[in-house]
mmCIF file of C-alpha atoms in Angstrom:
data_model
loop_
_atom_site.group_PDB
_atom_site.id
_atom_site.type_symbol
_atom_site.label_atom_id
_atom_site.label_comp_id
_atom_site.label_asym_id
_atom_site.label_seq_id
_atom_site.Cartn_x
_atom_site.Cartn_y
_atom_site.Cartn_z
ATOM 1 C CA UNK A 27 -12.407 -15.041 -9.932
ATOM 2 C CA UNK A 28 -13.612 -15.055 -6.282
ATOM 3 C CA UNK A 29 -13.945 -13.778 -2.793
ATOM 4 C CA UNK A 30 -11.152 -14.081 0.278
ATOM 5 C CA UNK A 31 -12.318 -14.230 3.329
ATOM 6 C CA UNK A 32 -9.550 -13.871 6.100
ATOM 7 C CA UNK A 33 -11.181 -15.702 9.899
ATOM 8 C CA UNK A 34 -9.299 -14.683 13.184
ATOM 9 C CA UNK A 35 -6.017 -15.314 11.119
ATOM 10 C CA UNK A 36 -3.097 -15.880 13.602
ATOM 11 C CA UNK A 37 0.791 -16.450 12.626
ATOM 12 C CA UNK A 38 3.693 -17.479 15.190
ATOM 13 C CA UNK A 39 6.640 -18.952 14.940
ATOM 14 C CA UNK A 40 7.923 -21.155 17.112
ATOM 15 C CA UNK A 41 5.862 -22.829 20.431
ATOM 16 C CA UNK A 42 5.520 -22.527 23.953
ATOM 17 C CA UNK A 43 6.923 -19.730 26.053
ATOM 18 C CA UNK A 44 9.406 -18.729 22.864
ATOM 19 C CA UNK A 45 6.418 -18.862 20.244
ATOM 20 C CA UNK A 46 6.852 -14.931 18.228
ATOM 21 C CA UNK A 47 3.359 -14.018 17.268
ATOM 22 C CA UNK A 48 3.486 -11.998 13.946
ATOM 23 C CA UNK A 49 -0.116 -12.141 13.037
ATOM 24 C CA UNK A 50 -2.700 -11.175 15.398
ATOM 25 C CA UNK A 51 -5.964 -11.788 14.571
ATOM 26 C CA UNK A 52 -6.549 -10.879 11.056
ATOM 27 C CA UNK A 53 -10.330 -10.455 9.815
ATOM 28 C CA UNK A 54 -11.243 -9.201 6.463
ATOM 29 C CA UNK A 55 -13.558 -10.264 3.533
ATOM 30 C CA UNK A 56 -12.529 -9.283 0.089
ATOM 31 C CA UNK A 57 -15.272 -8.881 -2.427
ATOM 32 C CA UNK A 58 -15.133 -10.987 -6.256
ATOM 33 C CA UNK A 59 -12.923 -8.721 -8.140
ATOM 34 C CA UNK A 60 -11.677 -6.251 -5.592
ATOM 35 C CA UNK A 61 -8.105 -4.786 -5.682
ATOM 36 C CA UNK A 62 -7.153 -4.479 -2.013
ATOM 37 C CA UNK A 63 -3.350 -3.209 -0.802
ATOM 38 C CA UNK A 64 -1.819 -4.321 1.932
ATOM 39 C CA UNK A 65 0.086 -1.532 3.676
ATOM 40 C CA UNK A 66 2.478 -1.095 6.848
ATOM 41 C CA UNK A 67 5.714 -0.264 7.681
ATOM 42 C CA UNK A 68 8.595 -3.329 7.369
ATOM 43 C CA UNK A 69 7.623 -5.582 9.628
ATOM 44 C CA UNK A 70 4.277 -5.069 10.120
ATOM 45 C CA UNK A 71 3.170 -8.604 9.147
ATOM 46 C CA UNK A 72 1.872 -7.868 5.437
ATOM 47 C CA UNK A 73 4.133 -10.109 3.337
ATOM 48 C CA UNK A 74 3.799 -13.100 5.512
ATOM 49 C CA UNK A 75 -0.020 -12.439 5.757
ATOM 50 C CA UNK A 76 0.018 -12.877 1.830
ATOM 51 C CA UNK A 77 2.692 -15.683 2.095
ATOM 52 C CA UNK A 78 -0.088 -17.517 4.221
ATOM 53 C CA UNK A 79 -3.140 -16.876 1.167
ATOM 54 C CA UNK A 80 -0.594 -18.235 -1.029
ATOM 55 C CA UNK A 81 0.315 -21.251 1.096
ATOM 56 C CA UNK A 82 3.835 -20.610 1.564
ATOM 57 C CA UNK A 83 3.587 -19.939 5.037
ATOM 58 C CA UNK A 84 1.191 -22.160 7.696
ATOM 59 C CA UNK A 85 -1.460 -20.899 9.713
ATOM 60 C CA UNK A 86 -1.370 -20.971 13.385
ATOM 61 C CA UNK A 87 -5.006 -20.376 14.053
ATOM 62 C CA UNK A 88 -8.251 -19.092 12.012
ATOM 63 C CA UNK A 89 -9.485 -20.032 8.651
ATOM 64 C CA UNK A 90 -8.355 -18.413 4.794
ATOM 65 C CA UNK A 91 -11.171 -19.307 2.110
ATOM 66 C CA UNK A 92 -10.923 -18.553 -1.519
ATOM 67 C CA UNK A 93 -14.337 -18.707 -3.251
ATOM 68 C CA UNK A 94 -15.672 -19.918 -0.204
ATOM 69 C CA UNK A 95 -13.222 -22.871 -0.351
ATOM 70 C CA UNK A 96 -11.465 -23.648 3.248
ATOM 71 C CA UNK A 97 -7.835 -23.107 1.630
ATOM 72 C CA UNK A 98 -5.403 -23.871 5.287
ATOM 73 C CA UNK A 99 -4.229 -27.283 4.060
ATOM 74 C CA UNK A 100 -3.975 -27.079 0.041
ATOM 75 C CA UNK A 101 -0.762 -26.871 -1.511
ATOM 76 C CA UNK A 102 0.166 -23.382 -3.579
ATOM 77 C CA UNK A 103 -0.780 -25.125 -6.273
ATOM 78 C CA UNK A 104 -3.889 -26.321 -5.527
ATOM 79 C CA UNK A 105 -5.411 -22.906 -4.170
ATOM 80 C CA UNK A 106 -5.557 -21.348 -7.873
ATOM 81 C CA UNK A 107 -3.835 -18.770 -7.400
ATOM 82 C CA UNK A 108 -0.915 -16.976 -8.864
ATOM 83 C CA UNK A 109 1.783 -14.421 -7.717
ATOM 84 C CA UNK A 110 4.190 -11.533 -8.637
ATOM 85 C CA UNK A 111 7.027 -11.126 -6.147
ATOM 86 C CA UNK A 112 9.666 -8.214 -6.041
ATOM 87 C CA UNK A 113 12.671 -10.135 -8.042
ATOM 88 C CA UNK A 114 11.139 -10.712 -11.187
ATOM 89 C CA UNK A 115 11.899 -14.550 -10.907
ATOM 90 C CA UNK A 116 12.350 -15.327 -14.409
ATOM 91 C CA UNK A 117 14.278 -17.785 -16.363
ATOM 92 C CA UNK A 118 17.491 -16.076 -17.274
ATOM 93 C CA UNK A 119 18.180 -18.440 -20.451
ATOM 94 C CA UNK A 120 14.019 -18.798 -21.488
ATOM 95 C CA UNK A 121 12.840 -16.542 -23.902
ATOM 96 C CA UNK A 122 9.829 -13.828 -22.701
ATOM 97 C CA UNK A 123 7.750 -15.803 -24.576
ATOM 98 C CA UNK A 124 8.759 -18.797 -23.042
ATOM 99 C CA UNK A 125 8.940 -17.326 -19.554
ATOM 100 C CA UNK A 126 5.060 -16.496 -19.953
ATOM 101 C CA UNK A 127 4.302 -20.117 -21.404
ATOM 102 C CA UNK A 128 6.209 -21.938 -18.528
ATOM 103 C CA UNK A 129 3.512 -22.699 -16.248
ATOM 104 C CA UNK A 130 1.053 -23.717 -19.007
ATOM 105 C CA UNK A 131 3.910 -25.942 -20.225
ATOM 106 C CA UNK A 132 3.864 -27.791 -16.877
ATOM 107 C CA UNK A 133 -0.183 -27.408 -16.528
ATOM 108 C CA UNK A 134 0.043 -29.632 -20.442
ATOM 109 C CA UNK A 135 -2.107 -26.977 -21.638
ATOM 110 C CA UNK A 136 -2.609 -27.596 -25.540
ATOM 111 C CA UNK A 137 0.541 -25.251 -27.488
ATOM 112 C CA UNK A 138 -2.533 -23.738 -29.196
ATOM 113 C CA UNK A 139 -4.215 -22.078 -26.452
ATOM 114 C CA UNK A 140 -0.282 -21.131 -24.862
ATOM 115 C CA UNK A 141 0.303 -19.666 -28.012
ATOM 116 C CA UNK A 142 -2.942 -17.712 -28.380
ATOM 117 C CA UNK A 143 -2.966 -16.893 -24.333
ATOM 118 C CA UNK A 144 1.061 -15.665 -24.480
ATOM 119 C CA UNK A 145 0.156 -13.384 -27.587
ATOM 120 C CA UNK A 146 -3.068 -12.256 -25.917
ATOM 121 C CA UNK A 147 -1.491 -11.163 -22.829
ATOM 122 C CA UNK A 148 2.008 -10.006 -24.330
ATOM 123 C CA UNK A 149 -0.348 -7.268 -26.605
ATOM 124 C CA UNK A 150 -2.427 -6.336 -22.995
ATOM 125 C CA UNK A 151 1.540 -5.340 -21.462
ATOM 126 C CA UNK A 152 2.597 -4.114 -24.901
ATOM 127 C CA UNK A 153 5.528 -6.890 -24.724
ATOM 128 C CA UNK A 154 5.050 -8.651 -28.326
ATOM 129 C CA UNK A 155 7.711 -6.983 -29.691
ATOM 130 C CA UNK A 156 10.186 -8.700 -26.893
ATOM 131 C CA UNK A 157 8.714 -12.304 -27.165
ATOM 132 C CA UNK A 158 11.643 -13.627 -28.316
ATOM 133 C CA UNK A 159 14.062 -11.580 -26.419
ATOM 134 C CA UNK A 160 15.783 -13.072 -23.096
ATOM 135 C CA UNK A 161 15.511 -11.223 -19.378
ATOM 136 C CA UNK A 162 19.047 -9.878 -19.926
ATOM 137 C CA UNK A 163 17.795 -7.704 -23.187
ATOM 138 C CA UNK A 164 14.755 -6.137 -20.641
ATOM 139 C CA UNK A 165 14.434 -2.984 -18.679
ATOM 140 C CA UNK A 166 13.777 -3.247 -15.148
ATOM 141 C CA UNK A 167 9.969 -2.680 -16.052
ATOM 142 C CA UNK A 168 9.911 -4.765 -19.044
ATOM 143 C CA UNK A 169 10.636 -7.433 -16.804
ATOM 144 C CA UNK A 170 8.438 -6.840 -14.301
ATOM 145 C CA UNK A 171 5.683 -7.039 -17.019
ATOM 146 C CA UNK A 172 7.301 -10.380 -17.909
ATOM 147 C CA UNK A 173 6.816 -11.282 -14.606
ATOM 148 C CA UNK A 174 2.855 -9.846 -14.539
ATOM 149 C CA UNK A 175 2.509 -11.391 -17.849
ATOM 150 C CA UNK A 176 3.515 -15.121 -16.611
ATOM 151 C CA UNK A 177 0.952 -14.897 -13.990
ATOM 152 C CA UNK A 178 -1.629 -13.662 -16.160
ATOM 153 C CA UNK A 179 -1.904 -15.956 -18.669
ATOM 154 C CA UNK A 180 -2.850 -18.964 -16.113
ATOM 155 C CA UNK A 181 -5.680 -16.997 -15.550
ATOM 156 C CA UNK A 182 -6.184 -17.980 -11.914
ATOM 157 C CA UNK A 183 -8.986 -16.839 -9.635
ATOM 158 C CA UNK A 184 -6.960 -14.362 -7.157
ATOM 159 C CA UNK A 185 -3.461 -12.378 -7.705
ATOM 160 C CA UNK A 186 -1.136 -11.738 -5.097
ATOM 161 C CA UNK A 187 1.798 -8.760 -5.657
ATOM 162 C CA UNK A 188 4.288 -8.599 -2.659
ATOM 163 C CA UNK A 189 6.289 -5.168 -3.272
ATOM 164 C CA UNK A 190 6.377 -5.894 -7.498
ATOM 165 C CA UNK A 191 7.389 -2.164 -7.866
ATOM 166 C CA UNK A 192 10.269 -1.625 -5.249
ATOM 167 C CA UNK A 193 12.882 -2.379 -7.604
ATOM 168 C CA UNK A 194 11.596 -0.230 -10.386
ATOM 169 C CA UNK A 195 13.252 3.870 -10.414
ATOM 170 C CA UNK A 196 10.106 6.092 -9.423
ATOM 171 C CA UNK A 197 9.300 7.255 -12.911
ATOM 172 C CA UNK A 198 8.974 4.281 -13.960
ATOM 173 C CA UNK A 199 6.847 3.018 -10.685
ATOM 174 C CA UNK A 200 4.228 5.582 -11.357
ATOM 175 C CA UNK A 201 3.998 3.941 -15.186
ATOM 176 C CA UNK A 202 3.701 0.550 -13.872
ATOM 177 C CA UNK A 203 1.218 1.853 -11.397
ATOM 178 C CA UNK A 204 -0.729 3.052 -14.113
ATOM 179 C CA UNK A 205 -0.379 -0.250 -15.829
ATOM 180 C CA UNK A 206 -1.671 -2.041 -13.171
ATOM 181 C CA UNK A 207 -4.805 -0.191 -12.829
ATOM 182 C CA UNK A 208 -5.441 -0.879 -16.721
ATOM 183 C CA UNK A 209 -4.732 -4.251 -16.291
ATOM 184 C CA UNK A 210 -7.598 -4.886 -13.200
ATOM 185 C CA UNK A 211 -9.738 -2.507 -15.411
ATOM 186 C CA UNK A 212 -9.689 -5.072 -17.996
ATOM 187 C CA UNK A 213 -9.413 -8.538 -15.774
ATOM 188 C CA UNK A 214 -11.289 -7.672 -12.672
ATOM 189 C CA UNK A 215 -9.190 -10.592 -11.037
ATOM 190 C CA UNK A 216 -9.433 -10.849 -7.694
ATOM 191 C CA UNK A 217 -5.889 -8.829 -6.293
ATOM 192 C CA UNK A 218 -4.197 -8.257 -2.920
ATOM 193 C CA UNK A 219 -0.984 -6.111 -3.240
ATOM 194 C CA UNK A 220 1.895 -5.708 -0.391
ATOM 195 C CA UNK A 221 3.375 -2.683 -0.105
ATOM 196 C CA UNK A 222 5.195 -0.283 2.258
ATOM 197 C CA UNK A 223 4.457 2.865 0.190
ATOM 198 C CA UNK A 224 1.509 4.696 1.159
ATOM 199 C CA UNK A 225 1.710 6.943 -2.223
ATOM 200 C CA UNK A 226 1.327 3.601 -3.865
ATOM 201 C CA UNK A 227 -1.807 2.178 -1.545
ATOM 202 C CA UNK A 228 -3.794 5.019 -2.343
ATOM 203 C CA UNK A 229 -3.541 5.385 -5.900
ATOM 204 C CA UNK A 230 -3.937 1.546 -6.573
ATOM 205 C CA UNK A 231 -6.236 0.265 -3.874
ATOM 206 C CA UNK A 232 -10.063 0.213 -3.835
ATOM 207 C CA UNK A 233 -9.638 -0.887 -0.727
ATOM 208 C CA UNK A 234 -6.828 -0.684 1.908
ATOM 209 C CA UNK A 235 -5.558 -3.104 4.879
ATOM 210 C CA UNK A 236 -3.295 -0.612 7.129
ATOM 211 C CA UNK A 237 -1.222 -2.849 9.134
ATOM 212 C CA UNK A 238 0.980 -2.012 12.093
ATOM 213 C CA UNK A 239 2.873 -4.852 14.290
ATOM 214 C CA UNK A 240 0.729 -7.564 12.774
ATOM 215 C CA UNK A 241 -2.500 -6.379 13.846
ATOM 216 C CA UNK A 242 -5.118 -4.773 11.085
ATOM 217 C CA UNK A 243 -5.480 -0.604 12.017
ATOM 218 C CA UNK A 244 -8.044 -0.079 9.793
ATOM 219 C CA UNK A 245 -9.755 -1.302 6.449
ATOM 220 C CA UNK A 246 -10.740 1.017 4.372
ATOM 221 C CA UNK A 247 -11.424 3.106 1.096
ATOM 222 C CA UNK A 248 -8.507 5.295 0.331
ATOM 223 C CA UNK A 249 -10.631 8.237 1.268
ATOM 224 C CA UNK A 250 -11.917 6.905 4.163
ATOM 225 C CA UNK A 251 -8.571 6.214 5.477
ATOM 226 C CA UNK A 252 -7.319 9.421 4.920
ATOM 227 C CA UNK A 253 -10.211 11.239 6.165
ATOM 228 C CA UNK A 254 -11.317 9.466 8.869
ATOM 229 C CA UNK A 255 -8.216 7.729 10.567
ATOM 230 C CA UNK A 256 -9.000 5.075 12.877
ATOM 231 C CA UNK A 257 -5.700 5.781 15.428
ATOM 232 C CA UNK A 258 -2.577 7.969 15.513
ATOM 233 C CA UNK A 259 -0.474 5.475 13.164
ATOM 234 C CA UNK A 260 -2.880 5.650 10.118
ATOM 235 C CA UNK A 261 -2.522 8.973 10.910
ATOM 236 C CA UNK A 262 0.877 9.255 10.767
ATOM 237 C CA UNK A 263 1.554 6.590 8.641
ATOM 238 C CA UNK A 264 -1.042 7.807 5.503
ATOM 239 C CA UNK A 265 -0.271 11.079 3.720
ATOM 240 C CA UNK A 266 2.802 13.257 3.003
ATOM 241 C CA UNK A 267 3.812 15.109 4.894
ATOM 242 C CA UNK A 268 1.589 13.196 8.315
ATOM 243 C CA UNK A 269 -0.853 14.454 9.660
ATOM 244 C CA UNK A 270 0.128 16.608 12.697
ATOM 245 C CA UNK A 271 -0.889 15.472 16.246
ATOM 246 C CA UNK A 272 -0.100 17.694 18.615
ATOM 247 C CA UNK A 273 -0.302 17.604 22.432
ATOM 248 C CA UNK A 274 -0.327 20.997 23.309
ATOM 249 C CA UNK A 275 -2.125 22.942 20.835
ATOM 250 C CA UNK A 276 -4.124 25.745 22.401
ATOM 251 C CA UNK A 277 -7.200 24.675 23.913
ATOM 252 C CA UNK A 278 -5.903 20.845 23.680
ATOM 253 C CA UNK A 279 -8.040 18.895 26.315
ATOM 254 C CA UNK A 280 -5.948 16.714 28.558
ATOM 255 C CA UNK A 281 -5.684 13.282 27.625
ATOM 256 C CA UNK A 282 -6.559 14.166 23.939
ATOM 257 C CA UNK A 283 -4.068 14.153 20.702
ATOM 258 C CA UNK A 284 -5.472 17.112 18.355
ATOM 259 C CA UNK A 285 -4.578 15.894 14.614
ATOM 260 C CA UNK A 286 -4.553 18.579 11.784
ATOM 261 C CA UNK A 287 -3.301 17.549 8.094
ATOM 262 C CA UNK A 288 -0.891 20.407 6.916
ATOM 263 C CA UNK A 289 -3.197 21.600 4.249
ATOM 264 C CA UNK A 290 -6.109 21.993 6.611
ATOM 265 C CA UNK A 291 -4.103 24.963 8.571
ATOM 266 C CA UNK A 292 -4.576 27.900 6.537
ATOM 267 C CA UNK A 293 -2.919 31.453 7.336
ATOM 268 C CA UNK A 294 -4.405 34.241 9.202
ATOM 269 C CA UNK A 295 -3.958 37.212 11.103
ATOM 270 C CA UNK A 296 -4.564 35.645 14.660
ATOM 271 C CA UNK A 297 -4.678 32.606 15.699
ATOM 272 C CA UNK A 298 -2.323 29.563 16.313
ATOM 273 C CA UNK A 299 1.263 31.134 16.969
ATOM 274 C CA UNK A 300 3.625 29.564 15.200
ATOM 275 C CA UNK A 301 7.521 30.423 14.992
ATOM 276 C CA UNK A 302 8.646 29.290 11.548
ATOM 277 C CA UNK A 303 11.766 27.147 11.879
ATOM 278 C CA UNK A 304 12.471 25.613 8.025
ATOM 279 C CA UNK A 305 10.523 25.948 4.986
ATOM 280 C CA UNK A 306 10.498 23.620 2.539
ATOM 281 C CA UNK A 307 10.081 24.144 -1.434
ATOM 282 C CA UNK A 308 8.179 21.233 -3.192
ATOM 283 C CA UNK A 309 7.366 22.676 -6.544
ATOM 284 C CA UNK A 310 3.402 23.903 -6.588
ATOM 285 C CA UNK A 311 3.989 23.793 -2.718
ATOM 286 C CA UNK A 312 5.753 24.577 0.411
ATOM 287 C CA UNK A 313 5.821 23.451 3.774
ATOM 288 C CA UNK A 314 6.532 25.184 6.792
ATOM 289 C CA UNK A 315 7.805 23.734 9.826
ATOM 290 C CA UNK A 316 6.890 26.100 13.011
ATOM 291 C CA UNK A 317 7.405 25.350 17.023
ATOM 292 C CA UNK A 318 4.775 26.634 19.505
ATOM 293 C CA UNK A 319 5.403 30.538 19.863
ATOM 294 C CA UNK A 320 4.115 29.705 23.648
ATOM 295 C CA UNK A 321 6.795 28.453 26.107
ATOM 296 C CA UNK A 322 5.604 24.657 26.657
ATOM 297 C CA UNK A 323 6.378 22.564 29.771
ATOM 298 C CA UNK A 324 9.172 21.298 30.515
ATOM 299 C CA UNK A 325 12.982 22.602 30.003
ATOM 300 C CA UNK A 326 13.511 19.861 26.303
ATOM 301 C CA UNK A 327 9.666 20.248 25.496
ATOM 302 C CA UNK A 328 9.065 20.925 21.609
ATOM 303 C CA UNK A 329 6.392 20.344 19.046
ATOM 304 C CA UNK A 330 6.554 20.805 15.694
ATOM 305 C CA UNK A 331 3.939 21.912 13.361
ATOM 306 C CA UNK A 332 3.452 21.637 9.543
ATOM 307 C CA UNK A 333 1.632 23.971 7.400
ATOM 308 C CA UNK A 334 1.457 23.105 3.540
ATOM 309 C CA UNK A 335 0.497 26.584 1.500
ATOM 310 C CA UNK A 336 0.301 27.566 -2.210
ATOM 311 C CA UNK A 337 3.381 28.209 -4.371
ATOM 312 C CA UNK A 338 1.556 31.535 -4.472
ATOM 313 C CA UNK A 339 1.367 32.568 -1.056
ATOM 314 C CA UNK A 340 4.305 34.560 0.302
ATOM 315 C CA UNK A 341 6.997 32.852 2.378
ATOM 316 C CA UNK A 342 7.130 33.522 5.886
ATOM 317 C CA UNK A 343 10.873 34.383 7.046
ATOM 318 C CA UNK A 344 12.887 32.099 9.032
ATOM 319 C CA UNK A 345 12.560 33.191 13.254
ATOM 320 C CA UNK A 346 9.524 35.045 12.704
ATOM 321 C CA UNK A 347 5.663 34.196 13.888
ATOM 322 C CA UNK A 348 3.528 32.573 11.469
ATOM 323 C CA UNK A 349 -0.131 32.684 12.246
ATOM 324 C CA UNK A 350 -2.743 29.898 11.355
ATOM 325 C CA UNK A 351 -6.267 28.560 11.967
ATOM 326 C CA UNK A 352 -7.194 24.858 11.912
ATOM 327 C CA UNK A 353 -10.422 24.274 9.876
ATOM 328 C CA UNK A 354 -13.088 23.492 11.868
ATOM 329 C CA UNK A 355 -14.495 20.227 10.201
ATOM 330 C CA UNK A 356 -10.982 19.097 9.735
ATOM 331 C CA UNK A 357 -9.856 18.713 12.888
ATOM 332 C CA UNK A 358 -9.179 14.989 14.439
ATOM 333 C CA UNK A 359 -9.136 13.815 17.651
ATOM 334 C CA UNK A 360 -7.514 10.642 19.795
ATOM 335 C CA UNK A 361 -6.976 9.337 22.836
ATOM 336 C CA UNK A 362 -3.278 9.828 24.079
ATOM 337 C CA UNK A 363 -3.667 6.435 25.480
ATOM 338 C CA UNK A 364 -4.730 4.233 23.278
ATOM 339 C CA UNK A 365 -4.400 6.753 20.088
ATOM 340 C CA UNK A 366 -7.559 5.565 18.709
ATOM 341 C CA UNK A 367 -9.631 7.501 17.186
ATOM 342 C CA UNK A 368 -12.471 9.740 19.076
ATOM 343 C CA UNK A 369 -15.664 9.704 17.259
ATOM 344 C CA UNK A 370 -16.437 11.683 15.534
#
């Protein structure tokens, strides 16, 4: 196991006048044994940031170490690493068990320790029944366990996941989830993981990378980043439904985004006037969509607000004025500039 430590990391392709920067700038320091996601948007940057830990992209500028080793110039195979991508890569005519054993096979690890590693790892992902079935005779997740499984058993010091669950059906992403979490439980391998799904970030990460247009947003604890975001895109970008940020709520200062997560407004008698527009049923939840019962500026100006309330609370009728307060200590601020955050 060991530490990454990501120095002023900068990506572009091309040179000169034409270069495309992708990467811009990229600090971060992962500790021994930390799970960290990587989250953004499609093309944000996050899969070719992990491409260049794993060496299969270059580095323009700025340093990657793992374990306090300069990595920039080894090889993939020399940086002791090992990954999990999104397409399973496996051997369509190699047995599981043989799938798993590949590497070690080509490392001329002793068939003792392949065979003791394989069965070790295949009873961690509950695959020993299927060692000596091919790919074709696996479910989607079975194979992506293969696939987990294979980089497992080398044992290496950091693993790197780019999207491993988009392919899976969502029950069956929330058991692999699950899975995953067990699996660093019992490891404590050193993990970054790429996704675009925020729902995934903050259930698996211990730590989270927010990227937007290859620059870092903020890096933080799930909590923290929900909490406390730094700017208006982990803001939007981080929860379900976003959080709202709103230019003309009453008493808005000029200059100043007001951000309010929908189940921070809670229903009053007075207060912010909101005509209800759509409702939404979500189970244990609703959401309400409202515009400002004021007239705003402008003859195309709208806003619209969320409010998330109880499956208990009584529906408000479509066209007529729903009334709510922001909590005090819940309310967010930014600048309508920059849309950074506003301490505090």
């Amino acid at each position: 196991m060991a530490s990454i430590d990501l120095r002023n990391l900068t990506k572009h392709y091309g040179s000169g006048a034409t270069a495309n920067p992708v990467i811009h700038g990229v600090n971060a320091h992962i500790e021994d044994g930390e799970f960290i996601v990587i989250v953004g948007p499609s093309g944000c940057g996050k899969s070719t940031l992990l491409r260049m830990v794993a060496g299969l992209e270059e580095v323009s500028s700025g340093q990657i170490l793992i374990g306090g080793r300069v990595v920039n110039d080894l090889e993939p195979s020399e940086r002791d690493i090992a990954m999990v991508f999104q397409n399973y890569a496996l051997y369509p005519h190699m047995s599981v068990f043989d799938n798993m054993a590949y590497g070690l096979k080509i490392a001329k690890v002793p068939q003792d320790e392949i065979r003791a590693r394989v069965d070790k790892v295949a009873h961690i992902l509950e695959l020993a029944p299927y060692l000596d079935r091919k790919p074709k005779a696996l479910s989607g997740g079975q194979r992506q366990r293969v696939a987990m499984g294979r980089a497992i058993v080398r044992q290496p010091q950091v693993f790197l996941f780019d999207e491993p669950l988009s392919n899976l059906d969502a029950k069956l992403r929330a058991q692999t989830r699950l899975e995953i979490q067990k699996l660093h439980r019992e490891l404590g391998i050193t993990s970054l993981f790429v996704t675009h799904d925020q729902v995934e970030a903050m259930t698996l990460a211990q730590r989270m990378v927010v990227m937007n247009g290859g620059v870092v947003e903020q890096f933080g604890t799930p909590e923290e980043v929900y909490t406390r975001p730094a700017s208006t895109f982990v803001a939007s970008f981080i929860g379900s439904p976003p959080m709202n940020l709103l230019t003309h709520a009453p008493n808005a200062q000029a200059g100043v985004i007001t951000g309010i997560r929908p189940e921070h407004l809670d229903i009053t008698a007075h207060g912010w006037a909101l005509q209800v527009e759509a409702v939404e049923m979500l189970g244990a939840e609703r959401l309400v969509y409202g515009q400002w019962a004021h007239k705003l500026p402008g003859p195309d100006a709208h806003e619209t607000v969320i409010v998330r309330i109880e499956e208990s609370a009584a529906v408000p009728a479509l066209g007529s004025t729903l009334y709510v307060t922001p909590r005090a200590n819940r309310i967010h601020h930014f600048d309508a500039t920059t849309g950074k955050r506003i301490t505090p």
